[in-house]
Amino acid sequence: MITTAKDIDRDLSLEADVCVVGSGAGGACIACELAEGGLSVVVLEEGGHFPTEHFNADTPRMIQTLYRDGGATVALGRANVAYVEGRCIGGSTTINGGMCWRTPPKILQRWAWEAGIQDLEPDRLRPFFEKVEERIHVAHQDPGTIGRDDELLVLGARRLGYKVMENRRNQFHCMGANNCAFGCPTGGKQSTLVSYIPRAERAGARVYANCRVERIVAQDRRVERLEGSVLESPSRRPLHKLSVRARRFVLACGAIQTPYLLLRSRVGNSSGQVGRNLMLHPNVKVMGVFPEDVKPWDGVHQAHQVHEFLDEGFDLAMGFVPPSILSLSSKHLGEGSLRVMEDLRHMVIGGVLVEDTSRGRVRALPFDIPLVTYNLNNEDARRAIRGTALLCQVFFAAGASRVVLPFVEPEELTSASEIRKLFECRLTAGDLELFTVHLMGTCRMGTDPRKSVVNSYGLSHDLRNLYVADASVFPTPIGVNPMETIMMLATRCAERILNGG
Amino acid sequence: MSSAPSAPSVPLPTANELPRVATRFMTPRESLIYAAVVDAVIPRTERLTVECVDRIVLLIDGFLEVFPWYLRTAFRLGLHLLEYLPLFSRHLGRMSRLSRTARTAFLESWLRSRWVQRREFVKGFIGISLMGFYTQPEVRLHIGFDHQPSFDRLRAARMKLLDHDRQGH
């Protein structure tokens, strides 16, 4: 039974062995493992609790209830990058596409070499990956649920001889409703809302929604308590005070909110690295228009990815977004926008995900304002443009009649021979329309306390009872969807805690 | 880079014909400015004309409730800025007093500007207005996109599969 603001009528004071802040990939996972290990666990989630029955096709309503700040979150820089974070029970796993990839071995090796992270050998990590995959039902998609848009992407890529990988997703009888980004309406996607959180509760964890942590109070290199508020929903007006004492604390609020909480509390930052090193896998969106009726909303969100170019630092995939969201990045108004949307049923919406070398930063400004900046460098811009060109090629190879581009100029291409235009018109970072859902790296792991925020297991270098268990600990971007890596690291961290580490 | 908008197929409203909506987070003045923006942004063609400016203003007003205070303030300040910016363009008038054609031309010229800051400034207002438009049931019907019925069907089908599993098949 998840406790929400409606169930709380006075100031809330809690005690536990472990207090976990956040209920997404990292928070729910570590809470579950610790509760099953016999510890008393409290989970605090800032957002509300919305069960599967709540999720429907009313996209604006879903954004208002499930996304932080109504989805109006942007990293400012040469090219602004729109990003989204889940703020609800389940965190970003409630609103992600559910793609599950183990951390690529080359990334693990890089972490071991560059950051000195210990115990990352594949044999050591395999049991953690297997445990996570069992808990969230990681499996290939049932062929009957794969949409025509995905088939066309695969067709184009295979005709060009590109390496296509079948996604594994956290799903159980996924029906291909294709509403992953706004809450799975059938319950098929095994977000932490329907997997780890219920399991944690069965093991005795107490889960509180609408509870915002505002300050970490530390003394003698230990966190003493967390302070915050119980918030009214949806106005987010503070209703009651919140205070939690525990022997250990775990921050799992994501790569923006975790560093922001540390910075505004002025703790855990002797290295000066908290909030730095933000990486976000910038994405560009490209739309292929086909003569046939594609109906891109029929079928699973994404069943395949093109991994031919992973070594170059990007991959290609498709992922439908409803017209109301597609229109947010419209380059037209009036009839121009309608003309694009009237082709929606003939479209395949694809994206290029760049494994970035650019870096950004999270800062805490006065008056409770988080400032997120990110400057896309020329190298990443070049990769995004090359990825766009290759995705255009894939669409034309699959039979697209034209491709709508994410640039002011050129706006669209009508044949593969026009792809060269992308390189002739000297596009720069500022010309790119970027978005992301993969935020990483702002409290990075490492063995050197001068260059990192937490150790190889997520324990703070500064505070002896504070752990971080989300994507903010990644020392580098990973080039693939990060959910399973976050869960693996959280499981590994939980084992360390249970063994007295 | 501004291109002339296509000729509308319905009579152009004057600014004082814009709908006035009782908003909770925008002042009456701000809701009027925003209505002027929405009115200029949404499509009106022979194929589809949906008078939904008031509905969109109310929808976006609802978003202000979940915005943190600094975003809400930025949105409202942006509206006031948008109101006066056309004074410094060839249109020489306030946004809410321009004809729809002039408002559309002004917004389109900023949206297609080579200057990133200009583009980014209007893009947010245009994007959320269009988001409101493409949420309208008539519009979804026109473009052939209606997700909800398939959700209901798929929910029922998944329940059947789960029952099947429970019975040990």
XYZ file of C-alpha atoms in Angstrom:
670
model
C 0.000 0.000 0.000
C 1.705 3.166 -1.178
C 1.165 6.133 1.131
C 0.279 9.372 -0.671
C -0.328 12.944 0.498
C -4.023 12.109 0.939
C -3.140 9.577 3.639
C -0.965 11.991 5.633
C -2.610 14.496 7.965
C 0.318 15.755 10.056
C 4.059 16.299 9.941
C 5.780 13.081 9.008
C 8.716 11.739 10.957
C 10.153 8.396 9.826
C 12.916 6.052 10.901
C 14.430 3.107 9.062
C 17.616 1.189 8.453
C 17.809 2.648 4.972
C 16.068 5.610 3.385
C 15.955 5.595 -0.425
C 15.126 8.815 -2.262
C 13.554 8.081 -5.642
C 11.511 5.150 -6.932
C 12.857 4.783 -10.472
C 15.346 2.315 -11.927
C 17.948 2.779 -9.191
C 15.782 3.592 -6.173
C 13.133 0.893 -6.523
C 15.723 -1.724 -7.338
C 17.980 -1.039 -4.349
C 14.982 -0.647 -2.022
C 13.678 -4.050 -3.070
C 17.015 -5.807 -2.681
C 17.625 -4.265 0.753
C 14.116 -5.014 1.983
C 14.419 -8.612 0.811
C 17.768 -8.703 2.588
C 15.983 -8.029 5.866
C 16.513 -4.294 6.361
C 13.735 -1.853 7.139
C 13.456 0.452 4.149
C 11.640 3.709 3.481
C 11.241 4.916 -0.123
C 10.454 8.597 -0.729
C 9.112 9.704 -4.123
C 8.455 13.330 -4.976
C 5.813 12.575 -7.595
C 2.413 11.004 -7.222
C 1.242 7.426 -7.408
C -0.589 6.601 -10.631
C -1.532 2.958 -11.185
C -1.841 1.356 -14.623
C -5.561 2.196 -14.882
C -4.638 5.897 -14.838
C -2.705 5.741 -18.116
C -4.584 6.732 -21.255
C -4.236 8.566 -24.565
C -4.738 12.027 -23.052
C -1.113 12.977 -23.613
C -1.103 16.483 -22.054
C -2.733 15.111 -18.914
C -0.173 12.300 -18.713
C 2.664 14.797 -19.114
C 1.253 16.993 -16.363
C 1.017 14.112 -13.933
C 4.018 11.930 -14.809
C 6.735 14.340 -15.993
C 8.819 16.733 -13.937
C 7.720 20.336 -14.470
C 5.191 19.336 -17.115
C 8.018 18.190 -19.389
C 9.278 21.783 -19.776
C 12.864 20.953 -18.847
C 15.740 22.121 -21.023
C 19.523 21.990 -20.859
C 20.659 25.387 -22.113
C 23.602 25.803 -24.465
C 24.668 26.296 -28.067
C 21.853 23.982 -29.005
C 19.246 23.682 -26.297
C 18.485 20.075 -25.414
C 14.964 19.289 -24.225
C 15.019 16.520 -21.636
C 12.391 14.762 -19.597
C 12.440 13.076 -16.201
C 9.719 10.950 -14.702
C 8.288 12.313 -11.466
C 5.917 9.638 -10.220
C 6.134 6.241 -8.566
C 8.338 4.293 -10.979
C 10.281 7.411 -11.940
C 11.549 7.446 -15.499
C 10.870 3.713 -15.904
C 7.174 4.643 -16.018
C 7.763 6.828 -19.073
C 10.659 5.162 -20.900
C 10.592 2.835 -23.880
C 11.672 -0.169 -21.837
C 14.766 -1.033 -23.839
C 17.156 -3.279 -21.903
C 20.809 -3.526 -22.850
C 23.602 -4.851 -20.700
C 26.472 -2.406 -20.351
C 28.754 -2.913 -23.379
C 32.033 -4.627 -22.330
C 34.107 -1.843 -23.944
C 32.381 0.658 -21.629
C 33.047 -1.444 -18.535
C 36.684 -1.699 -19.538
C 36.840 2.074 -20.018
C 35.353 2.616 -16.554
C 37.926 0.263 -15.050
C 40.847 1.906 -16.870
C 39.878 5.577 -16.751
C 38.073 5.807 -13.417
C 39.717 2.863 -11.685
C 36.397 1.252 -10.890
C 36.814 -2.126 -9.271
C 35.136 -5.479 -9.841
C 33.691 -4.778 -13.261
C 34.775 -8.013 -14.932
C 31.902 -9.484 -16.997
C 31.924 -12.702 -14.939
C 31.435 -10.743 -11.725
C 28.613 -8.660 -13.175
C 26.734 -11.475 -14.903
C 24.790 -12.574 -11.766
C 23.640 -8.992 -11.188
C 22.435 -8.607 -14.770
C 20.680 -11.964 -14.601
C 18.944 -11.044 -11.355
C 17.709 -7.743 -12.797
C 16.530 -9.403 -16.005
C 14.583 -12.004 -14.040
C 12.962 -9.349 -11.832
C 11.752 -7.172 -14.709
C 11.087 -9.926 -17.279
C 13.622 -8.885 -19.890
C 12.635 -10.571 -23.139
C 12.441 -10.160 -26.887
C 9.231 -8.765 -28.237
C 6.488 -11.106 -29.454
C 6.632 -10.791 -33.294
C 2.870 -10.218 -33.413
C 3.278 -6.912 -31.576
C 5.901 -5.390 -33.870
C 4.584 -2.528 -35.956
C 5.078 -1.760 -39.635
C 7.317 1.227 -38.763
C 9.802 -1.070 -37.069
C 9.639 -3.528 -39.967
C 10.466 -0.745 -42.419
C 13.482 0.395 -40.411
C 14.765 -3.182 -40.307
C 14.068 -3.651 -44.020
C 16.007 -0.519 -44.990
C 18.948 -1.315 -42.722
C 19.187 -4.928 -43.931
C 19.046 -3.863 -47.584
C 22.085 -1.700 -46.863
C 23.821 -4.509 -45.004
C 23.771 -2.729 -41.641
C 23.878 -4.641 -38.370
C 20.410 -4.741 -36.820
C 19.908 -5.842 -33.225
C 16.648 -7.046 -31.739
C 15.809 -5.136 -28.564
C 15.115 -6.889 -25.341
C 12.573 -5.079 -23.239
C 11.261 -5.268 -19.689
C 7.855 -6.591 -20.638
C 5.469 -9.390 -19.870
C 2.792 -9.953 -22.503
C 3.435 -6.509 -23.995
C 0.582 -5.898 -26.416
C 2.310 -3.172 -28.423
C 0.017 -0.367 -27.249
C 2.831 2.072 -28.041
C 2.133 4.476 -25.225
C 5.321 3.688 -23.275
C 6.306 7.339 -22.894
C 3.012 8.203 -21.183
C 2.549 5.175 -18.955
C 1.831 1.650 -20.164
C -1.975 1.362 -20.350
C -1.980 -2.458 -20.265
C 0.621 -3.052 -17.545
C 2.756 -5.051 -19.982
C 5.838 -2.903 -19.518
C 7.493 -4.015 -16.308
C 8.443 -0.580 -15.029
C 9.424 -0.437 -11.380
C 5.838 0.691 -10.723
C 4.644 -2.858 -11.423
C 7.808 -4.878 -10.731
C 10.300 -3.757 -8.093
C 8.005 -1.480 -6.062
C 5.290 -4.099 -5.350
C 8.023 -6.627 -4.620
C 9.743 -4.214 -2.226
C 6.437 -3.606 -0.464
C 5.862 -7.335 -0.083
C 9.261 -7.495 1.612
C 8.188 -4.791 4.049
C 9.459 -1.579 2.439
C 7.341 1.495 3.155
C 6.770 3.617 0.048
C 5.710 7.273 0.270
C 4.599 9.304 -2.754
C 4.299 13.123 -2.829
C 7.239 13.433 -0.445
C 9.940 15.835 -1.550
C 13.384 15.817 0.064
C 14.754 19.351 0.208
C 17.797 19.116 2.413
C 20.384 16.648 3.606
C 21.557 17.354 7.139
C 25.034 15.961 7.797
C 27.367 15.972 10.770
C 30.777 14.366 11.367
C 30.942 12.934 7.845
C 27.584 11.192 8.261
C 24.102 12.061 7.063
C 21.990 12.596 10.140
C 18.594 13.105 8.567
C 16.703 14.253 5.497
C 14.268 17.129 5.635
C 11.538 17.942 3.190
C 7.827 18.375 2.638
C 4.732 16.371 1.907
C 3.243 17.972 -1.203
C -0.342 18.436 -2.225
C -1.126 16.956 -5.628
C -1.190 18.390 -8.277
C -0.476 21.914 -6.989
C 2.686 20.777 -5.162
C 1.913 23.096 -2.301
C 3.722 21.964 0.890
C 1.215 20.423 3.282
C 3.353 18.969 6.056
C 6.990 18.754 7.090
C 8.951 15.599 6.480
C 11.933 14.298 8.428
C 13.653 10.934 8.007
C 16.374 9.403 10.150
C 18.171 6.268 9.037
C 21.446 4.450 9.364
C 22.069 4.688 5.640
C 20.711 6.907 2.895
C 20.545 6.245 -0.837
C 20.032 9.003 -3.398
C 18.427 7.751 -6.614
C 16.779 10.879 -7.968
C 18.424 10.858 -11.396
C 21.353 12.742 -12.855
C 19.776 16.183 -12.420
C 18.024 15.942 -9.060
C 20.684 13.951 -7.179
C 23.459 16.525 -7.730
C 20.957 19.337 -7.250
C 19.992 17.979 -3.818
C 23.647 17.612 -2.817
C 24.510 21.098 -4.080
C 21.621 22.848 -2.373
C 22.410 20.966 0.853
C 26.112 21.872 0.467
C 27.289 18.361 1.310
C 29.298 15.625 -0.381
C 31.185 17.904 -2.735
C 34.745 18.174 -1.468
C 35.882 17.122 -4.966
C 33.945 19.963 -6.604
C 32.688 17.367 -9.087
C 29.026 17.238 -8.027
C 26.904 18.457 -10.931
C 29.772 18.402 -13.412
C 30.291 15.913 -16.229
C 26.642 15.848 -17.364
C 26.209 13.581 -20.382
C 22.906 13.053 -22.101
C 23.005 10.991 -25.303
C 21.548 13.786 -27.469
C 18.935 12.543 -29.942
C 17.791 13.978 -33.242
C 14.476 12.985 -34.755
C 13.965 12.213 -38.458
C 10.665 11.320 -40.106
C 10.438 9.079 -43.155
C 7.227 9.377 -45.176
C 6.173 6.229 -47.041
C 3.589 5.686 -49.779
C 1.988 2.875 -47.792
C -0.218 3.115 -44.716
C 2.281 2.620 -41.845
C 0.101 3.588 -38.859
C 3.180 4.049 -36.649
C 1.122 3.984 -33.466
C 0.243 0.315 -34.053
C 2.865 -1.946 -32.526
C 5.547 -1.759 -29.914
C 7.452 1.489 -29.280
C 10.760 0.054 -30.512
C 11.744 -3.532 -31.284
C 15.071 -3.082 -33.094
C 18.102 -0.820 -33.188
C 20.740 -0.374 -35.893
C 24.069 -0.947 -34.149
C 26.273 -0.741 -37.233
C 27.699 2.594 -36.128
C 28.134 2.074 -32.374
C 31.904 2.274 -32.777
C 31.478 5.642 -34.492
C 29.496 6.802 -31.474
C 25.848 6.677 -32.501
C 23.002 4.281 -33.157
C 19.730 4.470 -35.066
C 16.247 3.400 -34.043
C 12.604 4.285 -34.445
C 10.140 5.380 -31.794
C 6.663 6.745 -32.311
C 5.540 9.894 -30.549
C 1.945 11.123 -30.734
C 1.113 14.176 -32.861
C 0.688 16.466 -29.864
C 4.316 15.801 -28.888
C 5.627 15.746 -32.437
C 4.175 19.220 -32.919
C 6.267 20.608 -30.040
C 9.240 20.717 -32.382
C 7.262 21.818 -35.434
C 9.092 24.031 -37.900
C 5.765 25.208 -39.298
C 2.672 26.816 -38.018
C -0.782 26.903 -39.528
C -1.387 24.830 -42.609
C 2.268 23.803 -42.871
C 2.067 21.924 -39.595
C -1.219 20.292 -40.585
C 0.287 19.060 -43.864
C 3.020 17.263 -41.893
C 0.509 15.749 -39.485
C -1.822 14.602 -42.247
C 1.033 12.324 -43.303
C 1.343 10.854 -39.807
C -0.185 7.524 -40.776
C 2.460 7.177 -43.508
C 5.386 8.020 -41.259
C 8.210 6.210 -39.578
C 9.672 8.368 -36.828
C 13.307 7.528 -36.298
C 16.070 8.878 -34.143
C 19.835 9.081 -33.885
C 21.296 8.578 -30.414
C 24.768 10.072 -30.018
C 27.238 8.720 -27.449
C 28.399 12.185 -26.539
C 31.819 13.613 -25.796
C 30.281 16.997 -24.864
C 29.740 17.775 -21.205
C 27.260 19.842 -19.236
C 26.681 20.894 -15.683
C 23.947 21.096 -13.064
C 24.041 24.115 -10.767
C 21.884 25.122 -7.821
C 20.864 28.772 -8.130
C 19.275 30.732 -5.292
C 15.489 30.593 -4.793
C 15.289 26.861 -5.543
C 16.221 27.039 -9.208
C 18.226 24.229 -10.834
C 20.228 25.400 -13.842
C 21.219 22.767 -16.382
C 23.689 23.694 -19.111
C 25.155 21.574 -21.873
C 27.271 22.594 -24.810
C 27.177 20.267 -27.768
C 30.654 20.273 -29.281
C 31.415 20.187 -33.006
C 32.402 16.528 -32.905
C 29.034 15.450 -31.485
C 27.189 17.774 -33.871
C 29.076 16.161 -36.755
C 28.070 12.700 -35.526
C 24.439 13.726 -35.150
C 24.432 15.033 -38.733
C 26.166 11.921 -40.080
C 23.675 9.761 -38.171
C 20.825 11.767 -39.686
C 22.246 11.184 -43.155
C 22.505 7.444 -42.543
C 18.990 7.269 -41.163
C 17.743 9.075 -44.294
C 19.585 6.467 -46.345
C 17.873 3.663 -44.394
C 14.451 5.244 -44.949
C 15.013 5.655 -48.693
C 16.307 2.091 -48.929
C 13.050 0.953 -47.321
C 11.013 2.868 -49.898
C 10.384 6.289 -48.325
C 9.118 8.916 -50.748
C 10.580 11.752 -48.671
C 12.255 12.410 -45.355
C 11.415 15.319 -43.049
C 14.545 16.626 -41.320
C 15.063 18.255 -37.920
C 16.649 21.374 -39.460
C 15.359 24.720 -40.641
C 17.286 24.213 -43.872
C 17.240 21.751 -45.600
C 13.769 20.902 -44.449
C 13.238 17.674 -46.313
C 14.823 15.338 -48.847
C 13.003 13.519 -51.627
C 15.631 11.001 -52.689
C 18.825 9.381 -51.467
C 20.805 11.429 -53.966
C 19.883 14.573 -52.015
C 21.494 13.345 -48.788
C 24.639 15.192 -49.779
C 22.766 18.456 -49.108
C 23.177 17.760 -45.393
C 26.910 18.173 -45.720
C 26.844 21.032 -48.212
C 24.795 23.476 -46.189
C 27.246 23.703 -43.255
C 24.913 22.790 -40.443
C 26.153 23.683 -36.972
C 25.209 22.567 -33.466
C 22.746 25.457 -33.219
C 20.794 24.116 -36.206
C 20.011 20.827 -34.485
C 16.738 20.053 -32.770
C 17.837 17.918 -29.819
C 16.108 16.031 -27.078
C 17.018 13.297 -24.628
C 15.793 10.977 -21.937
C 19.235 9.628 -20.941
C 20.867 11.869 -18.339
C 24.090 10.620 -16.771
C 27.324 11.365 -14.999
C 26.870 14.211 -12.506
C 28.083 12.308 -9.397
C 30.562 10.059 -11.061
C 32.159 6.936 -9.647
C 35.888 6.640 -9.254
C 38.637 5.677 -6.906
C 40.222 9.133 -6.739
C 38.223 11.333 -4.295
C 39.597 14.444 -6.008
C 38.076 13.508 -9.350
C 34.919 11.630 -8.392
C 31.975 11.860 -6.015
C 31.359 8.212 -5.070
C 33.502 5.074 -4.943
C 33.216 1.965 -7.114
C 30.066 0.876 -5.259
C 28.263 4.212 -5.066
C 29.368 5.167 -1.539
C 30.117 8.878 -1.154
C 33.772 9.741 -0.656
C 32.702 12.437 1.823
C 29.790 10.958 3.765
C 30.176 7.488 5.205
C 26.511 6.507 5.114
C 25.388 8.094 1.830
C 25.123 6.111 -1.412
C 24.156 7.168 -4.925
C 22.323 4.592 -7.057
C 21.280 6.181 -10.330
C 22.756 7.158 -13.697
C 24.588 10.080 -12.155
C 27.361 7.668 -11.113
C 28.284 6.759 -14.719
C 31.828 7.987 -15.440
C 31.194 8.005 -19.225
C 28.177 7.715 -21.495
C 27.324 4.121 -22.388
C 25.941 4.504 -25.907
C 22.883 2.333 -25.249
C 19.736 2.678 -23.127
C 20.916 3.005 -19.519
C 18.090 1.414 -17.479
C 19.611 -2.044 -17.089
C 23.033 -0.620 -16.204
C 21.444 1.545 -13.497
C 19.617 -1.478 -12.089
C 22.734 -3.662 -12.235
C 24.778 -1.064 -10.344
C 21.978 -0.607 -7.787
C 21.776 -4.365 -7.227
C 25.542 -4.490 -6.796
C 25.405 -1.578 -4.355
C 22.639 -3.336 -2.375
C 24.738 -6.467 -2.079
C 27.614 -4.365 -0.785
C 25.374 -2.770 1.855
C 23.945 -6.126 2.917
C 27.478 -7.470 3.289
C 28.256 -4.612 5.630
C 30.154 -2.456 3.109
C 13.234 34.328 -44.565
C 9.574 35.012 -43.780
C 7.139 33.409 -46.132
C 3.611 34.672 -46.618
C 1.061 32.420 -44.957
C -1.390 30.719 -47.250
C -4.685 32.479 -47.746
C -7.079 31.484 -44.997
C -10.378 30.109 -46.086
C -12.350 31.634 -43.218
C -12.869 35.303 -42.365
C -10.042 36.870 -40.375
C -11.017 37.845 -36.840
C -9.973 41.169 -35.443
C -8.128 41.149 -32.157
C -11.158 42.089 -30.094
C -12.946 39.001 -31.403
C -10.429 36.753 -29.706
C -12.021 34.527 -27.082
C -11.618 35.630 -23.479
C -11.117 32.765 -21.110
C -11.222 32.605 -17.328
C -7.726 31.347 -16.648
C -6.345 30.508 -13.215
C -2.670 31.198 -13.699
C -2.605 33.793 -16.467
C -4.055 37.244 -15.941
C -6.887 38.273 -18.311
C -4.366 40.385 -20.219
C -1.929 37.466 -20.527
C -4.641 35.063 -21.599
C -5.651 37.516 -24.330
C -2.061 37.761 -25.590
C -1.748 34.001 -25.515
C -5.080 33.607 -27.314
C -3.684 35.900 -30.023
C -0.666 33.622 -30.370
C -2.739 30.440 -30.461
C -5.115 31.981 -32.981
C -2.170 32.766 -35.262
C -0.537 29.383 -34.871
C -3.301 26.822 -35.339
C -4.170 25.648 -38.840
C -7.361 26.794 -40.536
C -7.908 25.267 -43.934
C -10.763 24.105 -46.111
C -9.953 20.588 -44.999
C -10.054 21.377 -41.286
C -11.115 24.340 -39.206
C -11.627 23.810 -35.501
C -12.413 26.818 -33.337
C -10.602 25.753 -30.206
C -8.496 28.752 -29.138
C -10.241 28.966 -25.769
C -9.788 25.245 -25.125
C -6.073 25.484 -25.886
C -5.610 28.524 -23.641
C -7.263 26.644 -20.778
C -5.195 23.521 -21.424
C -1.921 25.437 -21.298
C -3.116 27.356 -18.247
C -3.418 23.937 -16.588
C 0.235 23.289 -17.410
C 1.234 26.414 -15.516
C -0.037 24.721 -12.375
C 2.635 22.025 -12.618
C 5.404 24.412 -13.671
C 7.773 25.535 -10.907
C 7.511 29.221 -10.042
C 10.439 30.300 -12.220
C 9.056 28.611 -15.355
C 5.619 30.041 -14.713
C 7.157 33.486 -14.361
C 9.267 33.030 -17.494
C 6.192 31.961 -19.470
C 4.233 35.005 -18.366
C 7.120 37.409 -18.962
C 7.597 35.818 -22.370
C 3.983 36.582 -23.216
C 4.439 40.257 -22.381
C 7.611 40.339 -24.453
C 5.791 38.697 -27.320
C 3.059 41.304 -27.057
C 5.473 44.190 -27.651
C 8.064 42.649 -29.980
C 5.994 43.211 -33.151
C 6.159 46.961 -32.387
C 9.777 46.775 -33.486
C 9.033 44.856 -36.664
C 7.476 45.957 -39.923
C 4.072 45.222 -38.400
C 4.319 48.163 -35.979
C 1.680 46.968 -33.578
C 1.097 44.934 -30.434
C 0.599 41.218 -30.922
C -2.959 41.178 -29.582
C -3.982 44.043 -31.885
C -2.537 42.742 -35.130
C -4.580 40.909 -37.703
C -4.188 37.158 -37.741
C -2.234 37.340 -40.998
C 0.253 39.779 -39.471
C 0.585 37.727 -36.286
C 1.210 34.563 -38.278
C 3.771 36.305 -40.497
C 5.592 37.706 -37.469
C 5.760 34.361 -35.640
C 6.742 32.512 -38.801
C 9.588 34.934 -39.504
C 10.978 34.376 -35.998
C 10.504 30.615 -36.217
C 12.533 30.505 -39.419
C 15.183 32.972 -38.303
C 18.842 32.008 -38.639
C 19.334 33.468 -35.156
C 18.973 30.557 -32.706
C 17.756 32.662 -29.759
C 14.919 34.120 -31.829
C 13.868 30.686 -33.011
C 14.042 29.193 -29.543
C 12.023 32.020 -28.029
C 8.976 31.598 -30.270
C 9.335 27.838 -30.697
C 8.187 27.132 -27.158
C 4.995 29.176 -27.522
C 4.261 27.766 -30.965
C 5.009 24.198 -29.872
C 2.701 24.173 -26.880
C -0.068 25.850 -28.870
C 0.169 23.156 -31.526
C 0.322 20.510 -28.823
C -3.006 21.827 -27.588
C -4.383 21.796 -31.139
C -3.371 18.215 -31.947
C -4.938 17.064 -28.685
C -8.392 18.127 -29.833
C -10.637 15.150 -30.705
C -11.756 16.681 -34.037
C -8.158 17.144 -35.093
C -7.138 13.628 -34.084
C -10.082 12.297 -36.034
C -9.040 14.342 -39.077
C -5.486 12.994 -39.100
C -6.709 9.473 -38.396
C -5.036 9.104 -35.024
C -7.055 7.796 -32.124
C -5.163 5.699 -29.665
C -7.643 5.151 -26.859
C -9.908 2.533 -28.503
C -6.899 0.334 -29.201
C -5.820 0.644 -25.555
C -9.182 -0.682 -24.409
C -8.979 -3.597 -26.831
C -5.363 -4.405 -25.884
C -6.089 -4.221 -22.160
C -8.826 -6.799 -22.561
C -6.594 -9.008 -24.714
C -3.781 -8.905 -22.150
C -6.170 -9.790 -19.340
C -7.201 -12.837 -21.359
C -3.563 -13.856 -21.789
C -2.905 -13.485 -18.069
C -5.995 -15.585 -17.262
C -4.750 -18.172 -19.692
C -1.385 -18.226 -17.868
C -3.096 -18.508 -14.491
C -5.018 -21.549 -15.661
C -1.656 -23.202 -16.233
C -1.580 -23.280 -20.038
